[in-house]
XYZ file of C-alpha atoms in Angstrom:
197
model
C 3.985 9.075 -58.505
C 4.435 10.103 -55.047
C 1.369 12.283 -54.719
C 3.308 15.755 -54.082
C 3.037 19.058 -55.920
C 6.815 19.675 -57.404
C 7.147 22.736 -58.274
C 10.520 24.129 -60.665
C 12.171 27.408 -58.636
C 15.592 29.133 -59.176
C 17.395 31.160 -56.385
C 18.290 35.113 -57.683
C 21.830 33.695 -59.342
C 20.738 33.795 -62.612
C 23.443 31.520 -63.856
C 26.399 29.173 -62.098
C 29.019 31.690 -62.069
C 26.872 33.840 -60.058
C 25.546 31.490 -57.589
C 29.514 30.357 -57.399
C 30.920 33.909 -56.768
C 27.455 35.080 -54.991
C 26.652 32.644 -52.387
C 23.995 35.559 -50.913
C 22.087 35.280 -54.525
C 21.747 31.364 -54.553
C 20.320 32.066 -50.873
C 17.170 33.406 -51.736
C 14.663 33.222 -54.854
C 14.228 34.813 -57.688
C 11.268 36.954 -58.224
C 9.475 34.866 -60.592
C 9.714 32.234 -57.833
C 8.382 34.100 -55.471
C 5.283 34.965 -57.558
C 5.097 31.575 -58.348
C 5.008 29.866 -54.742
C 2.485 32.352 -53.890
C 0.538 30.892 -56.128
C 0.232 27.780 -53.645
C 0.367 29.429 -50.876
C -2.876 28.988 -49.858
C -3.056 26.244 -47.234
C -0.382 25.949 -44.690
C 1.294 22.784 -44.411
C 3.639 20.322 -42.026
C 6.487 19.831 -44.246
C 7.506 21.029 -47.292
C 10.374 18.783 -49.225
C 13.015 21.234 -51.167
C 15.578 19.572 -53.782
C 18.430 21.542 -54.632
C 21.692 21.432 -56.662
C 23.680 23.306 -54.418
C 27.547 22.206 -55.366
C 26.457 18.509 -56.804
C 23.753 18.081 -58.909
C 25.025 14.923 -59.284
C 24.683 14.028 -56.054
C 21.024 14.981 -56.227
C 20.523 12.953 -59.511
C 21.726 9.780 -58.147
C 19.937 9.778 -54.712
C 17.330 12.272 -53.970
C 14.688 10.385 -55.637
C 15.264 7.116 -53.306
C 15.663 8.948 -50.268
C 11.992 11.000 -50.817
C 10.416 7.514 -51.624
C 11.653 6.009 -48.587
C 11.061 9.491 -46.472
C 7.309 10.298 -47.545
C 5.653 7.265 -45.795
C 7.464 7.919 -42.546
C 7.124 11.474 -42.032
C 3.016 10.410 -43.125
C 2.993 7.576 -40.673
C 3.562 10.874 -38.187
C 0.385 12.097 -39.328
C 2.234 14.800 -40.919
C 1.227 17.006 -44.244
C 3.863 16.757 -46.641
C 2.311 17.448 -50.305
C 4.741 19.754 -52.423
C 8.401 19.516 -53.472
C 9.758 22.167 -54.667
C 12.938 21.351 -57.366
C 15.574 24.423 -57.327
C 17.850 25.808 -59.338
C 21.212 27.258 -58.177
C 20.465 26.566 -54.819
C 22.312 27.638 -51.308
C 20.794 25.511 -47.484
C 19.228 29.005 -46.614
C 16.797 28.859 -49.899
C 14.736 26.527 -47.920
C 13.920 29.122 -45.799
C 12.434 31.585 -48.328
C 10.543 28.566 -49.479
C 9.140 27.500 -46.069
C 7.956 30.896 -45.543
C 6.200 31.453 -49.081
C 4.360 28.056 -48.343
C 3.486 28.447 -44.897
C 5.353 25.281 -44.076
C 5.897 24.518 -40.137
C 9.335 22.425 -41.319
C 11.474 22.332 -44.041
C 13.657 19.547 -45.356
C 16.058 20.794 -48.019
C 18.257 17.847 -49.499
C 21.167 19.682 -51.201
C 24.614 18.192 -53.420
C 27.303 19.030 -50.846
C 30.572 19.901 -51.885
C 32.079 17.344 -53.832
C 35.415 15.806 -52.706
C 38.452 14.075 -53.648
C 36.438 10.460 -53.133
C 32.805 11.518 -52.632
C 31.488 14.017 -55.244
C 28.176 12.115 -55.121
C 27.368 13.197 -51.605
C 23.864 14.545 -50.826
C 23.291 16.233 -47.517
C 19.976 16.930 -45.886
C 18.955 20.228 -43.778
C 16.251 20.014 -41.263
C 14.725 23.703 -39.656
C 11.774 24.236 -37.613
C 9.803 27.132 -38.708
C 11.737 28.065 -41.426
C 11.723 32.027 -42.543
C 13.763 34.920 -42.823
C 16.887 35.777 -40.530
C 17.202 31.257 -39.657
C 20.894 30.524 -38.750
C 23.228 27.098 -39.401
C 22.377 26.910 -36.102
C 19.333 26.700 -35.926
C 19.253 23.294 -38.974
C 20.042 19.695 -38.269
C 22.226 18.213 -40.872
C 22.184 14.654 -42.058
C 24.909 14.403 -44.538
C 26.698 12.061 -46.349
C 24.394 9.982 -47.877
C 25.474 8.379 -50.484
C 26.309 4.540 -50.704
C 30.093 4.573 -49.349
C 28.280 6.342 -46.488
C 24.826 6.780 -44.689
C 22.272 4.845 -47.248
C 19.250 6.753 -48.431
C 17.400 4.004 -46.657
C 19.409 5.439 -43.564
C 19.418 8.840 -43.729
C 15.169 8.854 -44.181
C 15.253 7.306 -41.104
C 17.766 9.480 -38.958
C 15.550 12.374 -40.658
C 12.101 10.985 -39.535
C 13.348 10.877 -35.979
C 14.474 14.114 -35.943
C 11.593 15.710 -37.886
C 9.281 13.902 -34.782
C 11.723 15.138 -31.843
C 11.302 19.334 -34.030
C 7.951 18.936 -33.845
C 7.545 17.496 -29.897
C 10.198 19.783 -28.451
C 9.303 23.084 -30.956
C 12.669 23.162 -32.361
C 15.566 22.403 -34.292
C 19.447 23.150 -34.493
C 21.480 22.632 -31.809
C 19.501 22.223 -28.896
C 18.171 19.218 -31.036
C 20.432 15.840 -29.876
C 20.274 13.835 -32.674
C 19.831 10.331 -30.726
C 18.448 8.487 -33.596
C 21.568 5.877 -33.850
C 20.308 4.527 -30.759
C 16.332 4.653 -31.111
C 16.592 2.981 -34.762
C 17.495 -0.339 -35.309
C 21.163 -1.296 -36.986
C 21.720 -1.448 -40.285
C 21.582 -4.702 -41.613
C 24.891 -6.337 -42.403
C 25.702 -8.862 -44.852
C 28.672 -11.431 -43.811
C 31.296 -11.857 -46.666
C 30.373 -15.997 -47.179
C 26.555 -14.912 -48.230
C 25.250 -14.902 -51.571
């Protein structure tokens, strides 16, 4: 419905006791992946969305969907190329790398199920990296995380990651030497006083 290529990948753990005990397996794909992204491959592109379980799948289920929907049209208001999605499987941050790299993408976002906690085991978190490929540190991501509805709103969050995917692309980079300044260049949430209906 979106207009993007999704395409179904796994990471090497082959099941969730693996990925659990083998966080190096869940950070790369499996071969049949890699055969398969090949496949499409062929064009190089701006952005290339990755949605992963990672340590919440529920998490994913409950907001990844709304925050893609309300992402797409900005990042293509920045003239940007964003037409696949890949959906994975057992998935660590640094399997967005392996995927950017396959695709030829100039930027990954990878929106992952963080670790889920006492109060918040719906949280989704969201990994920006600039040029994404082989040998990429933490370092070198932005993180948007939280975003859930007792925290940043997938409304939110797409537009904290807009910003930043705009500043990557001017300034050639992401990480830390990328100031996320976005809570003053975007306009405040809106608020709803307790006496409304």
């Amino acid at each position: 419905e979106l207009g993007l290529v999704t395409i179904e990948v796994e990471s090497a753990a082959p099941d969730r006791e693996t990925y659990l005990r083998r966080p190096d397996f869940g950070r790369r794909l499996s071969a049949r992946s890699r055969d398969l992204l090949a496949g499409h491959a062929a064009q190089p592109r701006d952005v290339v969305l990755v949605v992963a379980d990672g340590l919440s799948a529920t998490a994913v289920n409950r907001h990844a969907a709304a925050l893609v929907t309300d992402l797409l049209p900005r990042l293509r208001t920045l003239g940007l190329r964003v037409d696949t999605a890949c959906v994975a499987r057992q998935g660590r941050v640094a399997l967005g790398d392996d995927i950017g790299a396959l695709l030829k993408a100039r930027f990954c976002v990878m929106l992952i199920g963080e670790r889920p906690g006492l109060s918040a085991s719906d949280s989704l978190g969201a990994y920006l990296t600039y040029h994404p490929g082989p040998g990429r540190s933490d370092a070198e991501r932005n993180c948007v995380s939280n975003i859930r509805p007792g925290g940043l709103s997938p409304s939110r969050a797409a537009g904290k990651i807009a910003w930043l995917v705009e500043r990557a692309f001017a300034l050639s980079l992401s990480g830390i030497a990328l100031k996320d300044d976005s809570d003053h260049a975007l306009p405040p949430p809106a608020t709803r006083r307790i006496g409304d209906t």
